[in-house]
XYZ file of C-alpha atoms in Angstrom:
771
model
C 139.190 174.457 135.790
C 137.257 174.046 139.008
C 134.936 171.595 137.198
C 137.874 169.421 136.151
C 139.282 169.340 139.685
C 135.875 168.380 141.028
C 135.584 165.411 138.598
C 139.176 164.363 139.374
C 138.586 164.333 143.145
C 135.240 162.571 142.840
C 135.983 159.853 140.247
C 139.739 159.358 139.838
C 141.400 159.761 143.256
C 139.219 157.104 145.008
C 140.175 154.470 142.360
C 143.860 155.369 142.562
C 143.718 154.959 146.358
C 142.197 151.465 146.013
C 144.853 150.434 143.476
C 147.702 151.638 145.691
C 146.291 149.708 148.639
C 146.164 146.482 146.489
C 149.754 147.006 145.339
C 150.883 147.483 148.942
C 149.201 144.241 150.065
C 150.715 142.291 147.140
C 154.207 143.699 147.918
C 153.920 142.654 151.562
C 152.910 139.116 150.422
C 155.899 138.842 148.070
C 158.296 140.051 150.821
C 156.986 137.484 153.258
C 156.792 134.480 150.810
C 159.439 135.367 148.200
C 161.060 131.906 148.042
C 157.763 130.155 147.514
C 156.676 132.666 144.828
C 159.975 132.431 142.944
C 159.836 128.629 142.960
C 156.268 128.663 141.730
C 157.161 131.016 138.894
C 160.023 128.819 137.784
C 157.699 125.769 137.935
C 155.089 127.479 135.780
C 157.719 128.705 133.327
C 159.285 125.242 133.127
C 155.945 123.541 132.563
C 155.073 126.153 129.948
C 158.350 125.650 128.106
C 157.895 121.863 128.179
C 154.351 122.255 126.914
C 155.500 124.553 124.090
C 158.273 122.136 123.089
C 155.856 119.200 123.021
C 153.297 121.279 121.103
C 155.799 122.429 118.498
C 157.126 118.892 118.063
C 153.619 117.665 117.245
C 153.502 114.866 119.844
C 149.804 115.448 120.494
C 148.726 114.601 116.957
C 148.291 111.552 114.734
C 151.153 110.097 112.736
C 151.316 109.630 108.965
C 154.183 107.941 107.187
C 156.144 109.655 104.421
C 154.710 107.126 101.968
C 151.145 108.047 102.944
C 151.852 111.723 102.371
C 153.575 111.137 99.040
C 150.761 108.889 97.812
C 147.972 111.116 99.100
C 145.237 111.462 96.493
C 142.217 113.718 96.400
C 138.805 112.154 96.087
C 137.692 111.448 92.515
C 134.256 112.304 91.166
C 132.007 109.709 89.537
C 131.095 110.499 85.923
C 127.604 110.132 84.423
C 126.982 109.563 80.711
C 123.904 109.482 78.511
C 123.103 106.447 76.384
C 124.670 108.277 73.427
C 127.903 108.798 75.391
C 127.466 112.474 76.295
C 128.814 113.627 79.662
C 125.824 114.647 81.807
C 127.568 115.506 85.054
C 129.563 114.352 88.057
C 128.833 113.135 91.568
C 131.448 114.299 94.026
C 132.182 115.213 97.591
C 134.808 117.654 96.346
C 134.582 119.246 92.911
C 138.115 120.004 91.811
C 140.420 120.142 88.816
C 144.089 119.818 89.779
C 146.715 122.121 88.257
C 150.500 122.440 88.465
C 152.549 125.360 89.827
C 153.507 126.406 86.295
C 149.851 127.191 85.574
C 149.565 129.653 88.465
C 150.008 133.343 87.586
C 152.710 135.054 89.637
C 150.325 137.682 91.025
C 148.065 134.930 92.403
C 150.965 133.368 94.329
C 151.991 136.822 95.566
C 148.445 137.573 96.738
C 148.277 134.253 98.578
C 151.621 134.631 100.358
C 151.065 138.287 101.235
C 147.652 137.590 102.738
C 147.952 134.148 104.279
C 151.633 133.586 105.140
C 154.071 136.477 104.619
C 157.103 134.451 105.809
C 156.156 131.370 103.728
C 159.468 131.168 101.834
C 161.472 131.631 105.063
C 160.013 129.063 107.491
C 160.060 125.255 107.296
C 156.360 124.640 107.755
C 155.856 126.372 111.089
C 155.978 130.105 111.835
C 157.012 130.137 115.502
C 155.947 133.725 116.104
C 152.440 133.050 114.842
C 152.196 129.777 116.771
C 153.213 131.449 120.034
C 150.694 134.207 119.449
C 147.918 131.648 118.944
C 149.133 129.540 121.871
C 149.010 132.361 124.392
C 146.156 134.477 123.040
C 143.797 131.915 121.534
C 144.369 128.818 123.679
C 145.547 130.165 127.057
C 143.729 133.513 127.114
C 140.719 132.519 125.004
C 141.098 135.449 122.582
C 139.488 134.142 119.382
C 140.239 137.352 117.497
C 143.968 136.794 117.547
C 144.050 134.967 114.231
C 144.660 131.405 113.141
C 148.431 131.488 113.059
C 148.627 128.562 110.635
C 151.101 128.650 107.794
C 150.066 127.706 104.283
C 151.680 124.300 104.850
C 149.705 123.788 108.056
C 146.485 124.746 106.253
C 147.378 122.213 103.570
C 147.748 119.549 106.274
C 144.300 120.478 107.597
C 142.753 120.330 104.108
C 144.331 116.955 103.414
C 143.220 115.155 106.561
C 140.619 117.380 108.173
C 140.159 117.907 111.882
C 138.772 115.510 114.491
C 136.846 116.092 117.668
C 138.923 115.532 120.835
C 136.562 117.356 123.152
C 138.098 120.305 125.065
C 141.546 119.410 123.685
C 140.483 119.556 119.998
C 142.308 122.792 119.191
C 145.508 121.682 120.928
C 145.666 118.200 119.396
C 144.594 119.267 115.890
C 147.085 122.145 115.791
C 149.856 119.858 117.041
C 148.966 117.297 114.385
C 149.040 119.928 111.622
C 152.453 121.175 112.801
C 153.899 117.677 112.612
C 152.431 116.971 109.133
C 153.524 120.418 107.885
C 157.108 119.700 108.895
C 156.966 116.356 107.073
C 155.512 117.967 103.962
C 158.255 120.594 103.909
C 160.853 117.812 103.872
C 159.108 115.844 101.115
C 158.041 118.607 98.709
C 159.383 121.882 97.367
C 157.783 125.194 98.292
C 156.325 125.475 94.804
C 154.830 121.969 94.942
C 153.271 122.735 98.312
C 151.685 125.901 96.961
C 150.054 124.050 94.065
C 148.916 121.255 96.437
C 147.395 123.852 98.752
C 145.602 125.707 95.951
C 144.257 122.393 94.610
C 142.699 121.433 97.944
C 141.377 124.726 99.319
C 137.523 125.031 99.465
C 135.760 128.000 97.851
C 132.179 127.194 98.848
C 129.381 126.104 96.486
C 130.971 122.604 96.480
C 133.983 124.033 94.644
C 137.495 122.917 95.609
C 140.726 124.166 94.136
C 141.705 127.436 92.485
C 141.093 126.196 88.933
C 137.466 125.203 89.635
C 136.950 128.493 91.504
C 138.346 130.515 88.604
C 136.023 128.727 86.187
C 133.038 129.196 88.510
C 133.353 132.905 89.279
C 135.208 134.255 86.225
C 134.553 131.588 83.603
C 138.246 131.356 82.741
C 141.291 129.266 83.496
C 143.379 130.310 86.480
C 146.306 131.153 84.185
C 144.149 133.897 82.613
C 143.168 135.636 85.862
C 143.845 139.351 86.295
C 145.394 140.739 89.508
C 142.079 142.029 90.834
C 140.402 138.679 90.086
C 143.135 136.771 91.892
C 142.636 139.099 94.866
C 138.911 138.249 94.951
C 139.576 134.497 95.043
C 142.359 134.733 97.621
C 140.094 136.945 99.699
C 137.506 134.168 99.807
C 139.895 131.901 101.722
C 139.140 133.761 104.964
C 135.395 132.895 104.789
C 134.227 131.461 101.459
C 130.517 132.192 101.994
C 130.752 135.634 103.603
C 133.149 136.814 100.890
C 131.384 135.017 98.002
C 131.391 137.675 95.224
C 128.105 136.465 93.756
C 126.190 136.374 97.026
C 127.846 139.280 98.842
C 129.559 141.619 96.359
C 130.111 144.370 98.966
C 131.875 141.997 101.324
C 133.972 140.680 98.449
C 135.046 144.151 97.332
C 136.069 145.086 100.862
C 138.092 141.893 101.238
C 139.683 142.378 97.807
C 140.987 145.749 99.010
C 142.536 144.056 102.047
C 144.357 141.542 99.838
C 145.605 144.275 97.492
C 146.788 146.297 100.484
C 148.760 143.284 101.732
C 150.342 142.935 98.272
C 151.410 146.595 98.396
C 152.653 146.237 101.987
C 155.036 143.454 100.965
C 156.099 145.218 97.721
C 154.371 142.877 95.289
C 152.579 145.860 93.728
C 153.323 149.590 93.833
C 151.246 152.262 95.541
C 150.161 153.518 92.121
C 149.006 150.022 91.117
C 147.174 149.623 94.406
C 145.359 152.949 94.055
C 144.310 152.025 90.540
C 143.204 148.456 91.314
C 140.979 149.281 94.286
C 138.953 151.621 92.062
C 137.978 148.825 89.648
C 134.389 147.498 89.865
C 133.732 143.867 90.731
C 133.130 142.068 87.443
C 132.087 138.417 87.524
C 131.373 135.991 84.717
C 129.623 133.404 86.842
C 129.405 129.939 85.311
C 128.163 126.860 87.146
C 128.223 123.854 84.789
C 126.794 121.631 87.511
C 123.655 123.786 87.604
C 123.635 124.570 83.897
C 123.934 120.999 82.626
C 121.287 119.558 80.339
C 119.936 116.989 82.813
C 120.410 118.162 86.402
C 116.885 117.291 87.557
C 117.369 113.818 86.096
C 120.734 113.398 87.831
C 119.098 113.799 91.248
C 117.108 110.614 90.587
C 120.080 108.866 88.992
C 122.112 109.492 92.129
C 119.402 108.078 94.392
C 119.072 105.010 92.179
C 122.847 104.546 91.903
C 123.330 104.778 95.661
C 120.826 101.959 96.184
C 122.577 99.794 93.574
C 126.028 100.492 95.057
C 124.787 99.855 98.592
C 123.413 96.464 97.568
C 126.673 95.657 95.768
C 128.778 96.637 98.796
C 126.629 94.535 101.090
C 126.827 91.513 98.789
C 130.575 91.762 98.081
C 131.726 93.251 101.401
C 133.174 96.265 99.566
C 133.210 99.985 100.273
C 132.596 101.731 96.961
C 131.540 105.360 97.294
C 129.643 107.244 94.592
C 131.258 110.580 95.510
C 134.897 109.588 95.792
C 135.697 106.408 93.839
C 135.466 107.646 90.250
C 132.654 105.317 89.118
C 131.423 105.414 85.517
C 127.619 105.488 85.357
C 125.795 105.109 82.042
C 122.140 106.164 81.961
C 119.241 105.585 79.581
C 118.819 109.295 78.821
C 119.110 110.284 75.176
C 121.116 113.529 75.152
C 119.823 114.593 71.718
C 116.172 114.238 72.742
C 116.934 116.013 76.027
C 118.635 118.888 74.227
C 115.768 119.225 71.721
C 113.308 119.442 74.646
C 115.414 122.153 76.302
C 115.433 124.144 73.071
C 111.653 123.790 72.902
C 111.365 125.086 76.483
C 113.439 128.130 75.573
C 111.454 128.934 72.430
C 107.914 128.352 73.716
C 108.202 129.496 77.323
C 110.169 132.667 76.604
C 107.385 133.732 74.234
C 104.566 132.799 76.618
C 106.395 134.383 79.587
C 106.319 137.805 77.954
C 102.592 137.378 77.253
C 101.625 136.475 80.823
C 103.749 139.326 82.217
C 101.977 141.704 79.858
C 98.583 140.402 81.035
C 99.418 141.075 84.696
C 100.654 144.627 84.134
C 97.207 146.195 83.864
C 93.482 145.791 84.375
C 91.751 143.172 86.470
C 94.714 140.792 86.305
C 97.011 143.401 87.897
C 94.543 143.985 90.739
C 94.294 140.246 91.366
C 98.072 139.870 91.407
C 98.480 142.872 93.744
C 96.047 141.243 96.142
C 97.966 137.943 96.109
C 101.289 139.751 96.657
C 99.811 141.698 99.583
C 98.723 138.431 101.229
C 102.242 137.024 100.821
C 103.790 140.129 102.396
C 101.345 139.990 105.296
C 102.183 136.346 105.947
C 105.947 137.014 105.819
C 105.647 139.922 108.316
C 108.864 141.463 107.008
C 107.757 144.766 105.526
C 108.795 145.487 101.941
C 112.596 145.979 101.981
C 114.534 146.769 98.806
C 117.858 145.015 98.251
C 119.919 143.196 95.639
C 117.893 140.176 94.548
C 118.469 137.479 91.975
C 115.740 136.497 89.528
C 115.362 134.180 86.538
C 114.795 135.339 82.965
C 115.064 133.482 79.684
C 117.958 135.787 78.827
C 119.854 134.546 81.877
C 119.730 134.980 85.648
C 119.878 138.650 86.625
C 120.478 140.637 89.803
C 118.854 143.984 90.552
C 117.684 146.247 93.358
C 114.147 144.948 93.971
C 111.588 145.382 96.700
C 110.313 142.203 98.295
C 106.892 142.760 96.699
C 108.425 143.103 93.224
C 110.447 139.948 93.799
C 107.299 138.050 94.833
C 105.454 139.429 91.812
C 108.178 138.189 89.443
C 108.185 134.770 91.069
C 104.396 134.380 90.980
C 104.113 135.222 87.279
C 106.939 132.900 86.273
C 105.800 129.989 84.095
C 107.161 126.592 85.123
C 107.131 123.431 83.047
C 108.104 119.793 83.046
C 108.704 117.287 80.265
C 109.188 113.544 80.593
C 109.780 110.890 77.941
C 109.877 107.143 78.698
C 110.157 103.963 76.663
C 106.940 102.074 77.493
C 108.449 98.707 76.563
C 111.352 98.663 79.062
C 110.692 101.658 81.326
C 113.922 103.497 80.486
C 113.777 107.292 80.834
C 114.748 109.009 77.580
C 114.320 112.669 78.564
C 113.639 114.407 81.871
C 113.329 118.192 82.042
C 112.236 118.953 85.583
C 112.005 122.725 85.342
C 113.191 125.965 83.815
C 116.442 126.405 85.787
C 117.898 123.940 88.295
C 119.965 126.451 90.286
C 117.231 129.003 90.952
C 114.260 126.603 90.874
C 115.368 123.079 91.867
C 111.829 121.845 92.627
C 111.146 119.058 90.112
C 108.010 119.672 88.044
C 108.051 116.051 86.831
C 107.205 114.820 90.319
C 104.928 117.746 91.275
C 101.239 116.827 91.592
C 98.687 119.023 89.815
C 95.140 118.648 88.481
C 95.166 116.306 85.490
C 92.312 118.035 83.652
C 91.308 116.252 80.435
C 94.414 114.050 80.346
C 92.480 112.055 82.958
C 89.672 111.244 80.505
C 91.499 108.372 78.708
C 91.652 106.561 82.062
C 87.873 106.830 82.456
C 87.332 105.790 78.834
C 89.663 102.815 79.341
C 87.566 101.756 82.336
C 84.585 101.849 79.945
C 86.457 99.691 77.415
C 87.270 97.228 80.198
C 83.529 96.936 80.877
C 82.862 96.086 77.216
C 81.687 99.515 76.045
C 82.972 100.105 72.517
C 84.292 103.259 70.753
C 81.123 103.509 68.638
C 78.834 103.573 71.647
C 76.926 106.860 71.446
C 76.873 109.141 74.466
C 74.262 111.806 75.111
C 75.437 115.379 74.788
C 72.691 116.546 77.120
C 72.736 117.342 80.818
C 70.669 114.956 82.922
C 67.682 116.626 84.509
C 67.791 117.150 88.276
C 65.481 118.630 90.874
C 68.415 120.468 92.486
C 68.866 123.782 90.679
C 72.161 124.386 92.501
C 73.687 120.996 91.659
C 76.954 121.020 89.681
C 76.355 120.743 85.940
C 79.073 120.124 83.345
C 79.341 122.132 80.172
C 81.343 121.697 76.996
C 84.151 124.073 76.113
C 82.100 125.140 73.073
C 78.983 125.679 75.287
C 76.964 123.477 72.883
C 74.554 120.687 73.819
C 72.259 118.256 72.043
C 72.560 115.139 69.951
C 74.869 112.235 70.612
C 78.581 111.666 70.083
C 80.381 108.387 69.664
C 82.636 107.510 72.568
C 85.669 107.882 70.244
C 84.557 111.342 69.112
C 83.708 112.434 72.657
C 87.262 111.657 73.698
C 88.857 113.137 70.583
C 86.930 116.390 70.981
C 87.314 116.293 74.801
C 83.586 116.837 75.355
C 82.625 117.200 78.999
C 78.911 116.400 78.993
C 79.206 113.015 77.216
C 82.198 112.220 79.482
C 80.172 112.807 82.666
C 77.376 110.663 81.237
C 79.945 107.931 80.548
C 81.148 108.225 84.163
C 77.602 107.516 85.303
C 77.486 104.448 83.029
C 80.886 103.096 84.097
C 80.444 103.733 87.805
C 82.836 104.991 90.443
C 83.868 101.512 91.602
C 85.227 100.460 88.194
C 87.078 103.721 87.715
C 88.566 103.570 91.223
C 89.748 100.002 90.635
C 91.622 100.978 87.451
C 93.017 104.132 89.062
C 94.480 102.106 91.905
C 95.823 99.435 89.537
C 97.723 102.186 87.749
C 99.213 103.145 91.146
C 98.257 106.794 91.297
C 98.999 108.169 94.756
C 96.044 110.574 94.966
C 92.721 109.044 96.110
C 89.915 109.897 93.685
C 86.476 110.806 94.991
C 83.012 109.785 93.854
C 81.943 113.042 92.242
C 80.791 113.563 88.630
C 83.492 116.257 88.324
C 86.102 113.533 88.839
C 85.390 112.508 85.246
C 86.807 115.824 84.047
C 90.166 115.476 85.780
C 89.876 117.197 89.149
C 92.225 114.582 90.654
C 95.920 115.379 91.159
C 98.842 113.427 89.718
C 102.410 113.966 88.594
C 103.868 113.788 85.105
C 105.654 110.611 86.133
C 102.425 108.945 87.258
C 100.619 109.990 84.085
C 103.466 108.738 81.886
C 103.233 105.310 83.554
C 99.474 105.189 82.957
C 99.755 106.163 79.289
C 102.557 103.623 78.859
C 99.959 100.893 79.393
C 98.085 102.216 76.325
C 101.289 101.969 74.299
C 102.716 98.616 75.415
C 99.695 96.323 75.349
C 98.339 96.963 78.831
C 101.264 96.749 81.285
C 102.265 99.089 84.113
C 105.980 99.732 83.778
C 108.438 100.986 86.394
C 110.770 103.837 85.355
C 114.469 102.962 85.025
C 117.430 105.343 84.900
C 120.715 103.416 84.801
C 121.966 100.901 82.260
C 125.385 100.167 83.780
C 127.869 101.110 86.506
C 131.607 100.444 86.255
C 134.553 101.088 88.527
C 137.315 103.487 87.530
C 139.294 100.423 86.418
C 136.473 99.300 84.109
C 134.982 96.467 86.173
C 131.197 96.201 85.700
C 129.379 96.155 89.024
C 125.875 96.629 87.579
C 124.229 95.860 84.253
C 120.527 96.493 83.697
C 118.404 93.437 83.116
C 116.684 92.799 79.817
C 113.816 91.223 81.748
C 111.304 93.974 82.532
C 109.274 93.903 85.723
C 105.700 94.856 84.929
C 102.121 93.869 85.680
C 99.044 93.831 83.489
C 96.578 96.584 84.375
C 94.311 96.564 81.299
C 93.582 94.038 78.583
C 95.494 94.088 75.317
C 92.211 94.788 73.533
C 91.557 97.901 75.635
C 95.133 99.036 75.066
C 94.789 98.729 71.293
C 91.428 100.490 71.196
C 92.611 103.334 73.408
C 95.660 103.798 71.169
C 93.361 104.025 68.171
C 91.032 106.491 69.912
C 93.891 108.748 70.960
C 95.366 108.668 67.452
C 92.007 110.056 66.374
C 92.270 112.723 69.117
C 95.659 113.825 67.816
C 94.845 113.685 64.124
C 91.329 115.119 64.186
C 90.626 116.325 67.711
C 92.130 118.730 70.244
C 95.693 117.713 69.339
C 95.295 118.340 65.608
C 97.665 121.337 65.626
C 100.519 118.829 65.971
C 99.872 118.075 62.288
C 98.275 121.247 60.948
C 100.439 123.895 62.658
C 103.729 122.142 63.413
C 103.746 119.657 60.556
C 104.902 116.681 62.640
C 104.184 113.450 60.762
C 105.567 110.919 63.233
C 103.050 108.219 64.256
C 101.450 109.593 67.429
C 98.482 109.385 69.741
C 97.761 112.141 72.207
C 95.468 114.066 74.521
C 95.429 117.692 75.632
C 94.332 118.910 79.047
C 93.420 122.304 80.458
C 92.668 122.611 84.155
C 90.136 124.946 85.723
C 90.627 128.620 84.810
C 93.688 127.657 82.718
C 95.711 126.962 85.874
C 97.675 124.166 84.168
C 98.140 123.131 80.566
C 98.896 119.475 79.729
C 99.753 117.475 76.664
C 100.262 113.706 76.784
C 101.352 111.800 73.690
C 102.740 108.402 72.838
C 103.969 105.892 70.337
C 104.716 102.186 70.936
C 108.350 103.193 71.668
C 107.958 106.506 73.483
C 105.532 108.175 75.917
C 105.825 111.937 76.452
C 104.003 114.266 78.832
C 104.356 118.045 79.120
C 102.788 120.330 81.712
C 103.024 124.144 81.994
C 101.753 126.417 84.744
C 102.722 129.037 87.323
C 103.638 127.936 90.846
C 100.259 129.152 92.112
C 97.154 128.134 90.220
C 95.690 131.518 91.101
C 98.076 132.975 88.510
C 97.231 131.938 84.952
C 96.286 133.103 81.487
C 92.732 134.391 81.300
C 91.808 132.761 77.977
C 92.286 129.560 76.016
C 94.128 131.326 73.222
C 97.241 131.250 75.400
C 96.397 129.032 78.381
C 94.904 125.869 76.857
C 96.785 122.588 76.645
C 96.822 122.809 72.846
C 98.392 126.293 72.830
C 100.646 126.275 75.912
C 101.845 122.692 76.495
C 101.469 120.943 73.119
C 103.933 123.305 71.355
C 106.780 122.147 73.634
C 106.296 118.543 72.531
C 105.714 119.600 68.937
C 108.881 121.718 68.746
C 110.843 118.848 70.275
C 109.461 116.370 67.736
C 110.183 118.705 64.830
C 113.869 118.351 65.711
C 113.540 114.594 66.209
C 111.831 114.176 62.853
C 114.618 116.075 61.087
C 117.117 113.660 62.645
C 116.301 110.489 60.707
C 118.558 108.251 62.778
C 117.000 109.398 66.035
C 113.424 109.286 64.750
C 113.883 105.679 63.596
C 115.378 104.820 66.982
C 112.582 106.377 69.043
C 109.493 105.899 66.885
C 107.697 103.014 65.269
C 104.226 102.479 63.826
C 101.220 101.463 65.843
C 100.198 97.856 65.224
C 97.093 97.439 63.096
C 93.948 96.492 64.939
C 93.375 92.724 64.842
C 90.676 91.432 62.499
C 88.066 91.066 65.225
C 88.440 94.762 66.100
C 88.561 95.992 62.527
C 86.067 98.807 62.044
C 85.694 99.471 65.776
C 85.988 103.200 65.174
C 84.184 103.257 61.816
C 81.147 105.253 62.864
C 79.913 108.795 62.541
C 81.124 111.187 65.220
C 77.735 112.805 65.781
C 74.085 111.887 65.430
C 71.033 114.039 65.900
C 68.360 113.022 68.372
C 68.505 110.797 71.421
C 69.488 107.189 71.955
C 65.806 106.172 71.969
C 65.190 107.788 68.590
C 68.311 106.170 67.192
C 67.179 102.784 68.486
C 63.873 102.939 66.605
C 65.507 104.440 63.488
C 67.976 101.577 63.337
C 65.279 99.000 64.067
C 63.185 99.950 61.061
C 66.037 100.767 58.720
C 66.915 97.861 56.389
C 70.279 97.775 54.756
C 70.439 96.420 51.207
C 73.261 94.119 50.114
C 74.608 97.008 48.069
C 74.797 99.299 51.152
C 76.538 96.589 53.154
C 79.081 96.045 50.385
C 79.662 99.799 50.137
C 80.445 99.920 53.860
C 82.885 97.017 53.534
C 84.668 98.699 50.613
C 84.972 101.972 52.570
C 86.595 100.175 55.498
C 88.949 98.336 53.128
C 89.914 101.598 51.432
C 90.710 103.229 54.799
C 92.917 100.275 55.756
C 94.802 100.504 52.468
C 95.289 104.258 52.891
C 96.708 103.754 56.389
C 99.077 101.068 55.087
C 100.193 103.332 52.244
C 100.934 106.204 54.649
C 103.040 103.912 56.823
C 105.065 102.758 53.828
C 105.605 106.346 52.684
C 106.866 107.379 56.109
C 109.256 104.423 56.169
């Protein structure tokens, strides 16, 4: 007791004394100046009342006519189609699907009213009690925790016209404006109509607007099919659509759902028993994002950029104001939806199989130790420890969420195989298929534009430079390493580790031999190769090293497709094109692609024809032979595989006069890769994606005839250009003297002519059979 008295005397009594002294001074001031104080109070009260009246009447805001409110329309998305009239996606500022009041379940309306505006059916657009609370607490006293105070109708006004910046008076003027519009809306529309208008305009994050789009996104169902607990989740998001996003923050969403359900019980929309039962239910989503799950989302990024340039030029020329995100334009692209879908199926089949194999490799042994070391370096660089939390990760069975440590998450990401596939018509430049990755939502980085080591897909460019210098396919190249005095100098070796003899240039390319290729590089010279490389407009600068011949330079799929297109179209560099037409919502054409193709010659027609013939040999009898032998594809094709150092990337480039296709597969880091060619080579990792795609194309006769045609026969003066043996023993000197002293009889010459004629007839017969 004595302790309490001591604290009271020491800490409480002094403060009470000070307060009493202040009260006494204030009372003396009021007694002395009472008339002045009373007048001031009345002045303040009068000014406050006038201010409140002006505020509630909405005089501080903008004015909209009744006609403008009645005719108000939400922005309309532009629609994108494939060349075969398949919907590919939409471009929009606001992604919404409008619904009527009749489509809203009763429990959704109850949840909305109970949570956002309990007196909604009683007021006429403005809840005076809430407004006064906001006016005094939020505006005058600066208490931001006092709540928004806006009715549903006022929120609708805000969603319709947004808010503007008026400096320090922004809150006052915007609120006044919303009050005025809300009162107009209440006079023009019924309560039910206003509710549906509000729910059609409200944002839910993730570029989703309106309750119908939100229901489809988070529960994969129409709003009319929502359950009470699902409605509570969506209504709960209105307070803060990111913080309460059920996919991103499930704990926050569950907590907010309970608040909404409690409000429904408070206002007798559900019973206590129902409330107790509902709050026990787990959060169950069926997340569906068609914008991220479409068949051509990587492609649509480039379509949008291209379309915006076209529309900008049109607006400038015609003094118009068309907008790609709000004016409902109809954009038709060159993409073939069937080919695109076949490529996606091939991704699923090949990569899901190879993904399980690479994960198995990195679970044990030396590979596991190497991966652990890489992960440790990542963690050290991030300086964030190794926390465990709910993390999202991609699988070929769908995106999953689990409790993962940061190191496990990094490990999953590092071992994930990425891939890109691009198909282009080499005659007009139109893109026919564009698969930029494995999953646009989780991995939006476009593999088609990513630059990686070209490996052996570079070799045809070197060999074309040789053709341009007059070297012919039957020129024999030494399969021996040039002697050097430097024991530490870089020396190439063939994949088979064999040396000796000589290979024809055509065979060297078909078999992707490294030693003859480096010897050819020495014959062609860096200057000639660099000139062709730059003509083909590669962005990476090649260097004057013998290893350059083997594809150590970087390039993207898109750049490689353009280069190979010159082999297919007679020697021209073609620019990629995406869009064939753009129309307004009313059907007026504002853009139509030109039939005149802009291109420039980069190689001679002769070199183009010979390279096509050499790469047909590579596909039929060389490193690409599994296209025929394993996958049974009989379409006319030329092609080249590529495998970068240590199997870091696998490539396969193929073409026909009507279609060029390139596929690349590899992990995000080249330090993570298969440790053998059985799984990591271009012929076993990348080629199957193209092959599986073409199997589907070949079974679709209409599509195969549309996309494929036969290679033109070599002109008479080139006939027999590849009619030579692949391999010869000895050196070029020995061959020179052997040929010098060898005399061919007339009979031998005639035999050779008959063999060439027979081969031509067989090729012609095969073409007729395929037709």
